[in-house]
Short mmCIF file of C-alpha atoms in Angstrom, two decimals:
data_model
loop_
_atom_site.label_atom_id
_atom_site.label_comp_id
_atom_site.label_asym_id
_atom_site.label_seq_id
_atom_site.Cartn_x
_atom_site.Cartn_y
_atom_site.Cartn_z
CA UNK A 263 42.58 -156.84 -48.79
CA UNK A 264 40.39 -155.39 -51.02
CA UNK A 265 38.70 -153.59 -47.43
CA UNK A 266 42.27 -152.18 -46.92
CA UNK A 267 42.33 -150.77 -50.33
CA UNK A 268 38.34 -150.09 -49.59
CA UNK A 269 39.25 -147.51 -46.67
CA UNK A 270 42.20 -146.55 -48.71
CA UNK A 271 39.57 -145.37 -51.50
CA UNK A 272 37.44 -144.34 -49.48
CA UNK A 273 38.78 -142.60 -46.04
CA UNK A 274 41.97 -141.80 -47.47
CA UNK A 275 41.48 -140.65 -50.92
CA UNK A 276 38.00 -138.92 -51.06
CA UNK A 277 38.66 -138.10 -47.53
CA UNK A 278 35.66 -138.66 -46.21
CA UNK A 279 35.38 -139.24 -41.84
CA UNK A 280 34.99 -143.36 -41.06
CA UNK A 281 32.69 -142.31 -38.38
CA UNK A 282 29.98 -140.72 -40.72
CA UNK A 283 27.06 -142.52 -41.33
CA UNK A 284 27.46 -141.37 -45.19
CA UNK A 285 31.37 -142.80 -45.63
CA UNK A 286 30.43 -145.69 -44.03
CA UNK A 287 27.34 -146.06 -46.13
CA UNK A 288 29.36 -145.69 -49.08
CA UNK A 289 32.14 -148.44 -48.37
CA UNK A 290 29.86 -150.77 -46.84
CA UNK A 291 28.45 -150.53 -50.90
CA UNK A 292 31.50 -150.23 -52.35
CA UNK A 293 33.26 -153.07 -51.25
CA UNK A 294 30.22 -155.41 -51.10
CA UNK A 295 29.75 -154.86 -54.53
CA UNK A 296 32.60 -154.93 -56.24
CA UNK A 297 33.39 -158.18 -53.92
CA UNK A 298 29.75 -160.18 -55.24
CA UNK A 299 29.91 -159.22 -59.42
CA UNK A 300 33.69 -161.01 -58.71
CA UNK A 301 32.27 -163.48 -56.76
CA UNK A 302 29.59 -164.38 -59.74
CA UNK A 303 31.90 -163.87 -62.00
CA UNK A 304 34.59 -166.71 -60.92
CA UNK A 305 31.99 -169.29 -59.39
CA UNK A 306 29.70 -168.86 -62.33
CA UNK A 307 31.72 -169.60 -65.24
CA UNK A 308 33.24 -172.16 -63.50
CA UNK A 309 29.72 -173.65 -62.36
CA UNK A 310 28.93 -173.14 -65.93
CA UNK A 311 31.88 -175.88 -67.18
CA UNK A 312 30.82 -178.52 -64.59
CA UNK A 313 27.35 -178.50 -65.87
CA UNK A 314 28.49 -178.12 -68.93
CA UNK A 315 28.77 -182.29 -67.90
CA UNK A 316 26.08 -183.49 -66.80
CA UNK A 317 23.30 -182.65 -69.80
CA UNK A 318 19.79 -184.03 -68.55
CA UNK A 319 19.75 -186.32 -70.90
CA UNK A 320 22.71 -188.05 -69.13
CA UNK A 321 20.95 -187.15 -65.52
CA UNK A 322 17.75 -188.80 -66.52
CA UNK A 323 19.52 -191.85 -67.74
CA UNK A 324 21.23 -192.00 -64.08
CA UNK A 325 18.21 -191.66 -62.22
CA UNK A 326 15.87 -194.06 -64.32
CA UNK A 327 18.70 -197.01 -62.96
CA UNK A 328 18.32 -195.92 -58.98
CA UNK A 329 14.93 -197.48 -56.71
CA UNK A 330 13.53 -195.23 -55.28
CA UNK A 331 15.24 -193.53 -51.54
CA UNK A 332 18.81 -193.91 -53.41
CA UNK A 333 17.35 -192.38 -56.82
CA UNK A 334 15.62 -189.53 -54.47
CA UNK A 335 19.70 -188.62 -53.06
CA UNK A 336 20.96 -188.90 -56.20
CA UNK A 337 17.91 -186.50 -57.78
CA UNK A 338 18.13 -184.05 -55.26
CA UNK A 339 22.48 -183.68 -55.28
CA UNK A 340 21.50 -184.20 -59.53
CA UNK A 341 19.73 -181.12 -59.00
CA UNK A 342 22.47 -179.32 -58.48
CA UNK A 343 24.71 -179.77 -61.05
CA UNK A 344 22.57 -179.85 -63.93
CA UNK A 345 21.72 -176.76 -65.65
CA UNK A 346 17.49 -176.06 -65.42
CA UNK A 347 15.62 -173.25 -66.82
CA UNK A 348 12.42 -172.70 -65.91
CA UNK A 349 11.79 -172.59 -70.10
CA UNK A 350 13.46 -176.44 -69.59
CA UNK A 351 10.55 -177.50 -67.04
CA UNK A 352 8.42 -179.37 -68.82
CA UNK A 353 9.97 -181.37 -71.30
CA UNK A 354 12.91 -182.56 -68.87
CA UNK A 355 9.29 -183.09 -66.12
CA UNK A 356 8.35 -185.95 -69.39
CA UNK A 357 11.87 -187.20 -70.29
CA UNK A 358 12.52 -188.59 -66.29
CA UNK A 359 8.59 -189.53 -66.30
CA UNK A 360 9.50 -191.51 -69.88
CA UNK A 361 12.43 -192.89 -68.95
CA UNK A 362 10.78 -194.76 -65.95
CA UNK A 363 11.68 -192.24 -63.62
CA UNK A 364 9.78 -192.49 -60.39
CA UNK A 365 7.34 -189.16 -59.81
CA UNK A 366 8.86 -189.02 -55.95
CA UNK A 367 12.55 -188.91 -57.19
CA UNK A 368 11.50 -187.07 -59.93
CA UNK A 369 10.34 -184.13 -57.47
CA UNK A 370 13.14 -184.54 -55.83
CA UNK A 371 15.05 -183.12 -58.84
CA UNK A 372 12.23 -180.03 -59.65
CA UNK A 373 13.07 -178.68 -55.47
CA UNK A 374 17.03 -179.31 -55.24
CA UNK A 375 17.58 -177.63 -58.75
CA UNK A 376 15.92 -174.31 -59.06
CA UNK A 377 16.51 -174.23 -55.04
CA UNK A 378 19.30 -174.83 -54.29
CA UNK A 379 20.67 -171.92 -57.45
CA UNK A 380 24.31 -170.51 -57.88
CA UNK A 381 23.78 -167.25 -58.24
CA UNK A 382 21.82 -167.16 -53.96
CA UNK A 383 25.06 -169.86 -52.95
CA UNK A 384 27.26 -167.53 -54.29
CA UNK A 385 25.25 -164.04 -52.86
CA UNK A 386 25.20 -165.95 -49.47
CA UNK A 387 29.03 -167.03 -49.17
CA UNK A 388 29.88 -163.16 -49.89
CA UNK A 389 27.51 -161.84 -47.72
CA UNK A 390 26.93 -164.18 -44.97
CA UNK A 391 29.89 -166.24 -45.44
CA UNK A 392 30.25 -169.98 -46.09
CA UNK A 393 28.84 -171.32 -42.73
CA UNK A 394 25.08 -169.78 -43.84
CA UNK A 395 25.98 -170.94 -47.62
CA UNK A 396 26.33 -174.34 -46.57
CA UNK A 397 22.73 -174.67 -43.89
CA UNK A 398 21.10 -173.54 -47.15
CA UNK A 399 22.79 -176.49 -49.51
CA UNK A 400 22.27 -178.74 -46.59
CA UNK A 401 18.60 -177.90 -45.84
CA UNK A 402 17.81 -177.90 -49.09
CA UNK A 403 19.58 -180.79 -50.52
CA UNK A 404 17.16 -182.24 -46.88
CA UNK A 405 14.14 -180.76 -48.80
CA UNK A 406 14.27 -181.87 -51.76
CA UNK A 407 14.82 -185.34 -50.66
CA UNK A 408 12.37 -185.86 -47.80
CA UNK A 409 9.65 -184.23 -50.36
CA UNK A 410 10.38 -186.66 -53.83
CA UNK A 411 10.44 -189.29 -50.62
CA UNK A 412 6.61 -187.40 -49.24
CA UNK A 413 4.84 -187.37 -53.12
CA UNK A 414 6.35 -190.94 -54.35
CA UNK A 415 4.90 -192.57 -51.60
CA UNK A 416 1.84 -190.88 -51.98
CA UNK A 417 0.93 -191.94 -55.25
CA UNK A 418 -0.18 -189.64 -57.41
CA UNK A 419 0.64 -191.18 -60.70
CA UNK A 420 -2.80 -189.88 -62.03
CA UNK A 421 -2.28 -186.29 -61.02
CA UNK A 422 0.05 -186.12 -63.92
CA UNK A 423 -0.84 -184.62 -66.98
CA UNK A 424 -2.80 -187.43 -68.91
CA UNK A 425 -1.06 -186.77 -71.90
CA UNK A 426 2.30 -186.49 -70.69
CA UNK A 427 2.26 -191.38 -70.65
CA UNK A 428 1.43 -190.88 -74.19
CA UNK A 429 4.87 -189.26 -75.20
CA UNK A 430 7.55 -191.10 -76.77
CA UNK A 431 10.40 -190.28 -76.19
CA UNK A 432 13.38 -190.77 -79.85
CA UNK A 433 16.49 -191.29 -78.63
CA UNK A 434 18.69 -189.37 -81.07
CA UNK A 435 22.74 -188.67 -80.04
CA UNK A 436 23.45 -185.38 -79.46
CA UNK A 437 27.17 -184.41 -79.27
CA UNK A 438 29.20 -183.75 -76.34
CA UNK A 439 30.04 -179.81 -77.11
CA UNK A 440 34.04 -179.29 -77.27
CA UNK A 441 35.96 -177.71 -74.59
CA UNK A 442 35.76 -174.19 -76.52
CA UNK A 443 31.83 -174.67 -77.06
CA UNK A 444 32.00 -175.53 -73.52
CA UNK A 445 33.93 -172.37 -72.81
CA UNK A 446 32.18 -170.16 -75.05
CA UNK A 447 28.94 -171.65 -73.40
CA UNK A 448 30.48 -170.67 -69.59
CA UNK A 449 31.12 -167.39 -71.21
CA UNK A 450 27.40 -166.32 -72.34
CA UNK A 451 26.24 -167.87 -68.96
CA UNK A 452 28.29 -165.44 -67.20
CA UNK A 453 27.31 -162.57 -68.91
CA UNK A 454 24.25 -163.71 -69.11
CA UNK A 455 23.33 -164.12 -65.70
CA UNK A 456 25.03 -160.67 -65.04
CA UNK A 457 22.68 -159.43 -67.17
CA UNK A 458 19.69 -160.07 -65.95
CA UNK A 459 20.96 -159.97 -61.74
CA UNK A 460 23.73 -156.99 -61.60
CA UNK A 461 20.41 -154.58 -60.96
CA UNK A 462 19.07 -156.09 -58.32
CA UNK A 463 22.51 -156.60 -56.76
CA UNK A 464 23.47 -152.80 -56.61
CA UNK A 465 19.71 -152.07 -56.06
CA UNK A 466 19.50 -154.35 -53.02
CA UNK A 467 23.17 -153.31 -51.36
CA UNK A 468 22.27 -149.97 -51.59
CA UNK A 469 19.13 -150.39 -49.75
CA UNK A 470 21.04 -152.31 -47.96
CA UNK A 471 24.18 -150.26 -47.18
CA UNK A 472 21.20 -147.16 -46.42
CA UNK A 473 19.71 -149.30 -43.74
CA UNK A 474 22.60 -150.41 -42.25
CA UNK A 475 24.15 -147.40 -40.91
CA UNK A 476 20.09 -145.64 -40.59
CA UNK A 477 17.65 -148.17 -38.66
CA UNK A 478 18.15 -149.16 -35.11
CA UNK A 479 19.95 -152.33 -35.12
CA UNK A 480 16.84 -154.15 -32.68
CA UNK A 481 14.08 -152.57 -34.65
CA UNK A 482 12.41 -156.03 -36.28
CA UNK A 483 14.08 -158.14 -33.17
CA UNK A 484 10.02 -157.56 -31.55
CA UNK A 485 8.45 -158.72 -35.12
CA UNK A 486 10.84 -161.03 -36.83
CA UNK A 487 12.82 -162.70 -34.33
CA UNK A 488 12.89 -166.13 -32.62
CA UNK A 489 10.33 -164.75 -30.23
CA UNK A 490 7.42 -164.52 -32.74
CA UNK A 491 6.16 -167.46 -33.83
CA UNK A 492 4.47 -166.31 -37.21
CA UNK A 493 7.41 -164.83 -38.48
CA UNK A 494 8.75 -168.08 -40.47
CA UNK A 495 4.55 -169.18 -41.94
CA UNK A 496 4.52 -165.19 -42.95
CA UNK A 497 8.52 -164.64 -44.33
CA UNK A 498 6.95 -167.46 -46.65
CA UNK A 499 4.29 -166.33 -47.47
CA UNK A 500 6.23 -162.81 -48.67
CA UNK A 501 8.83 -164.90 -50.31
CA UNK A 502 6.88 -166.93 -52.84
CA UNK A 503 6.34 -164.13 -55.59
CA UNK A 504 9.25 -162.66 -55.73
CA UNK A 505 10.51 -165.12 -57.91
CA UNK A 506 14.25 -164.17 -60.34
CA UNK A 507 14.62 -160.93 -57.22
CA UNK A 508 16.84 -163.13 -55.54
CA UNK A 509 19.64 -161.62 -55.51
CA UNK A 510 18.28 -158.73 -55.32
CA UNK A 511 16.12 -160.11 -51.96
CA UNK A 512 19.72 -161.68 -50.69
CA UNK A 513 21.41 -158.27 -49.40
CA UNK A 514 18.19 -156.64 -48.24
CA UNK A 515 18.05 -159.75 -45.92
CA UNK A 516 21.09 -159.38 -44.24
CA UNK A 517 20.52 -155.92 -43.62
CA UNK A 518 17.55 -157.76 -42.31
CA UNK A 519 19.34 -159.85 -39.50
CA UNK A 520 21.33 -157.15 -38.63
CA UNK A 521 18.83 -154.79 -37.66
CA UNK A 522 17.08 -157.98 -35.72
CA UNK A 523 15.35 -160.70 -37.93
CA UNK A 524 17.02 -164.19 -36.76
CA UNK A 525 18.61 -167.02 -39.24
CA UNK A 526 16.07 -169.81 -39.75
CA UNK A 527 12.25 -167.14 -40.56
CA UNK A 528 15.88 -165.29 -42.87
CA UNK A 529 16.77 -168.93 -45.02
CA UNK A 530 13.20 -169.69 -44.89
CA UNK A 531 12.42 -166.53 -46.54
CA UNK A 532 15.07 -166.94 -49.14
CA UNK A 533 13.92 -170.02 -49.76
CA UNK A 534 10.42 -169.36 -49.94
CA UNK A 535 12.31 -167.02 -52.92
CA UNK A 536 14.22 -169.84 -54.52
CA UNK A 537 12.28 -172.40 -54.40
CA UNK A 538 8.84 -171.76 -54.98
CA UNK A 539 7.92 -169.08 -57.85
CA UNK A 540 4.50 -168.86 -59.27
CA UNK A 541 6.27 -169.12 -62.65
CA UNK A 542 7.45 -171.80 -62.43
CA UNK A 543 4.17 -173.50 -60.80
CA UNK A 544 2.72 -171.90 -63.81
CA UNK A 545 5.39 -173.96 -66.57
CA UNK A 546 4.82 -176.72 -64.44
CA UNK A 547 0.54 -176.62 -64.68
CA UNK A 548 1.10 -177.79 -68.11
CA UNK A 549 1.87 -181.53 -66.86
CA UNK A 550 0.68 -181.52 -63.90
CA UNK A 551 -3.45 -181.84 -62.54
CA UNK A 552 -4.16 -178.37 -59.88
CA UNK A 553 -4.26 -181.03 -57.24
CA UNK A 554 -0.48 -181.87 -57.71
CA UNK A 555 0.68 -178.82 -58.31
CA UNK A 556 -1.10 -178.02 -54.97
CA UNK A 557 0.50 -180.72 -52.65
CA UNK A 558 4.05 -179.91 -54.44
CA UNK A 559 4.23 -176.47 -53.66
CA UNK A 560 2.51 -177.49 -49.99
CA UNK A 561 4.68 -180.22 -49.11
CA UNK A 562 7.55 -177.86 -49.97
CA UNK A 563 6.39 -174.92 -48.24
CA UNK A 564 6.29 -177.56 -44.79
CA UNK A 565 9.75 -178.16 -45.26
CA UNK A 566 11.24 -175.01 -45.97
CA UNK A 567 8.63 -173.73 -42.97
CA UNK A 568 10.12 -176.89 -40.79
CA UNK A 569 13.70 -175.25 -41.80
CA UNK A 570 13.60 -172.44 -40.48
CA UNK A 571 11.90 -173.36 -37.27
CA UNK A 572 14.58 -176.01 -36.17
CA UNK A 573 17.32 -173.25 -37.33
CA UNK A 574 15.44 -170.58 -35.22
CA UNK A 575 14.90 -173.41 -32.03
CA UNK A 576 19.04 -174.85 -32.19
CA UNK A 577 21.35 -171.02 -33.10
CA UNK B 211 17.84 -178.15 -95.72
CA UNK B 212 15.84 -179.11 -92.75
CA UNK B 213 16.58 -176.59 -90.33
CA UNK B 214 14.45 -176.37 -87.19
CA UNK B 215 14.77 -174.41 -83.79
CA UNK B 216 12.97 -175.89 -80.95
CA UNK B 217 11.76 -173.85 -77.72
CA UNK B 218 8.34 -173.09 -76.54
CA UNK B 219 9.49 -169.00 -76.93
CA UNK B 220 11.68 -168.44 -74.06
CA UNK B 221 14.33 -165.08 -74.18
CA UNK B 222 17.18 -168.03 -74.62
CA UNK B 223 14.95 -169.83 -77.51
CA UNK B 224 13.77 -166.55 -79.16
CA UNK B 225 17.79 -165.10 -78.79
CA UNK B 226 18.74 -168.94 -81.32
CA UNK B 227 16.20 -168.24 -83.61
CA UNK B 228 17.09 -164.53 -83.87
CA UNK B 229 20.99 -165.74 -84.44
CA UNK B 230 19.88 -169.08 -86.52
CA UNK B 231 18.16 -166.85 -88.86
CA UNK B 232 21.15 -164.08 -88.94
CA UNK B 233 23.54 -166.73 -89.54
CA UNK B 234 21.22 -168.25 -92.51
CA UNK B 235 20.60 -165.36 -94.35
CA UNK B 236 24.63 -164.26 -93.89
CA UNK B 237 25.64 -167.61 -95.28
CA UNK B 238 22.96 -167.09 -98.38
CA UNK B 239 20.51 -170.09 -97.34
CA UNK B 240 17.02 -170.03 -98.78
CA UNK B 241 15.52 -172.94 -96.66
CA UNK B 242 13.02 -172.25 -94.48
CA UNK B 243 13.31 -171.91 -90.39
CA UNK B 244 11.29 -173.64 -88.71
CA UNK B 245 10.14 -173.29 -85.24
CA UNK B 246 8.99 -175.92 -82.77
CA UNK B 247 7.71 -175.52 -79.53
CA UNK B 248 4.83 -178.54 -79.49
CA UNK B 249 6.46 -180.80 -76.48
CA UNK B 250 5.68 -183.68 -78.70
CA UNK B 251 7.49 -182.70 -81.34
CA UNK B 252 10.82 -181.75 -79.22
CA UNK B 253 10.76 -184.81 -77.21
CA UNK B 254 9.94 -187.36 -79.98
CA UNK B 255 13.67 -185.60 -81.37
CA UNK B 256 15.49 -187.07 -78.02
CA UNK B 257 15.67 -183.18 -76.94
CA UNK B 258 14.95 -182.28 -72.58
CA UNK B 259 16.80 -179.34 -72.72
CA UNK B 260 16.03 -176.14 -75.16
CA UNK B 261 16.65 -174.20 -76.92
CA UNK B 262 18.55 -177.17 -79.28
CA UNK B 263 18.91 -177.64 -83.72
CA UNK B 264 17.73 -179.67 -85.49
CA UNK B 265 19.60 -180.42 -88.45
CA UNK B 266 18.00 -182.76 -91.22
CA UNK B 267 16.79 -184.89 -88.50
CA UNK B 268 19.57 -184.69 -86.20
CA UNK B 269 20.66 -182.65 -83.28
CA UNK B 270 23.05 -180.48 -83.16
CA UNK B 271 22.98 -178.81 -79.55
CA UNK B 272 20.95 -178.24 -77.37
CA UNK B 273 20.37 -176.53 -73.79
CA UNK B 274 22.43 -173.52 -75.22
CA UNK B 275 22.58 -170.40 -77.26
CA UNK B 276 26.36 -170.27 -79.22
CA UNK B 277 27.79 -167.94 -81.10
CA UNK B 278 26.60 -167.38 -84.57
CA UNK B 279 29.72 -168.42 -86.21
CA UNK B 280 29.42 -172.10 -84.41
CA UNK B 281 26.16 -172.38 -85.77
CA UNK B 282 27.31 -171.24 -89.19
CA UNK B 283 29.78 -174.62 -88.72
CA UNK B 284 26.45 -176.65 -88.62
CA UNK B 285 24.98 -174.91 -91.30
CA UNK B 286 27.25 -175.32 -93.70
#
């Protein structure tokens, strides 16, 4: 229905020819931007309401009651619903450790929480369909579970900064928000995210529209197709510095895929953008010694690359 | 009243500081606004998500920036 309206607007009202490249690019741009902004507003609102029921203090309590393995699975799942912003990464990490949550379980949470990120999911769903969004969530959760389990087995507790173990967590009763407060929080959260991502979404989709109309369809098949075994690691290396631009990167990934990039390579790239970020690394350096930080990045990078190869191979 | 804004200086923490400062001014409060970025103190208060507002040792909320009106409600 929305496509019919955009067709009417571009080809009917503006009188542009449906066969011309600029008209097709304009149609594509209007259709995708409005769809994405609509999805972002509605879904982020709903996500924020759900999140208001899962403060990290509650997540911590749940996770401290389970042994490893079950804990890794729960942590990866709770990572999806617990709000996470980079400014809370340090108190969250210390709070988990202090409550006796095993190190590996804490890492399952730290991998899943930023990677299975609602903005990325909405963009994937809106631009690629639910199958790709589902592939992304499932792989993200599995990488978080296994990555955390591996870190747990490696016994790396001594590579956590020593002061972390000396901190005593107070036990304050934090009042749960009332419904008007939840709604207000959700509204503020939607505005905050939209304010942060709108330029990236517009530029990303505009670039996507231009390339969609003008670049040949097999442009990237050779370099980023499944026949190039180096495409996945290169995609991960390029993805790491692009943090906070997930919203702008996904529309471009869509074009790259249209032009021949393989799906696994595309997924690896997007996961590297969301899960491995230099700013987050710098923040986590406050609680992790360099060696543990390196192992953490290394394990997640390997998990992401294996996922990329797996999807390139089976699809 | 002892009013503390907890946060390491991220964008949301600064926003909460600003709103709390404005709310206090509008209510004609003279008390100092104390900014806390020390993790030991933050966790000691039982807070894991930032920013947070603490009044007279009681955590009023954490992990969000409410409206100025809601902040005023806690200050009164």
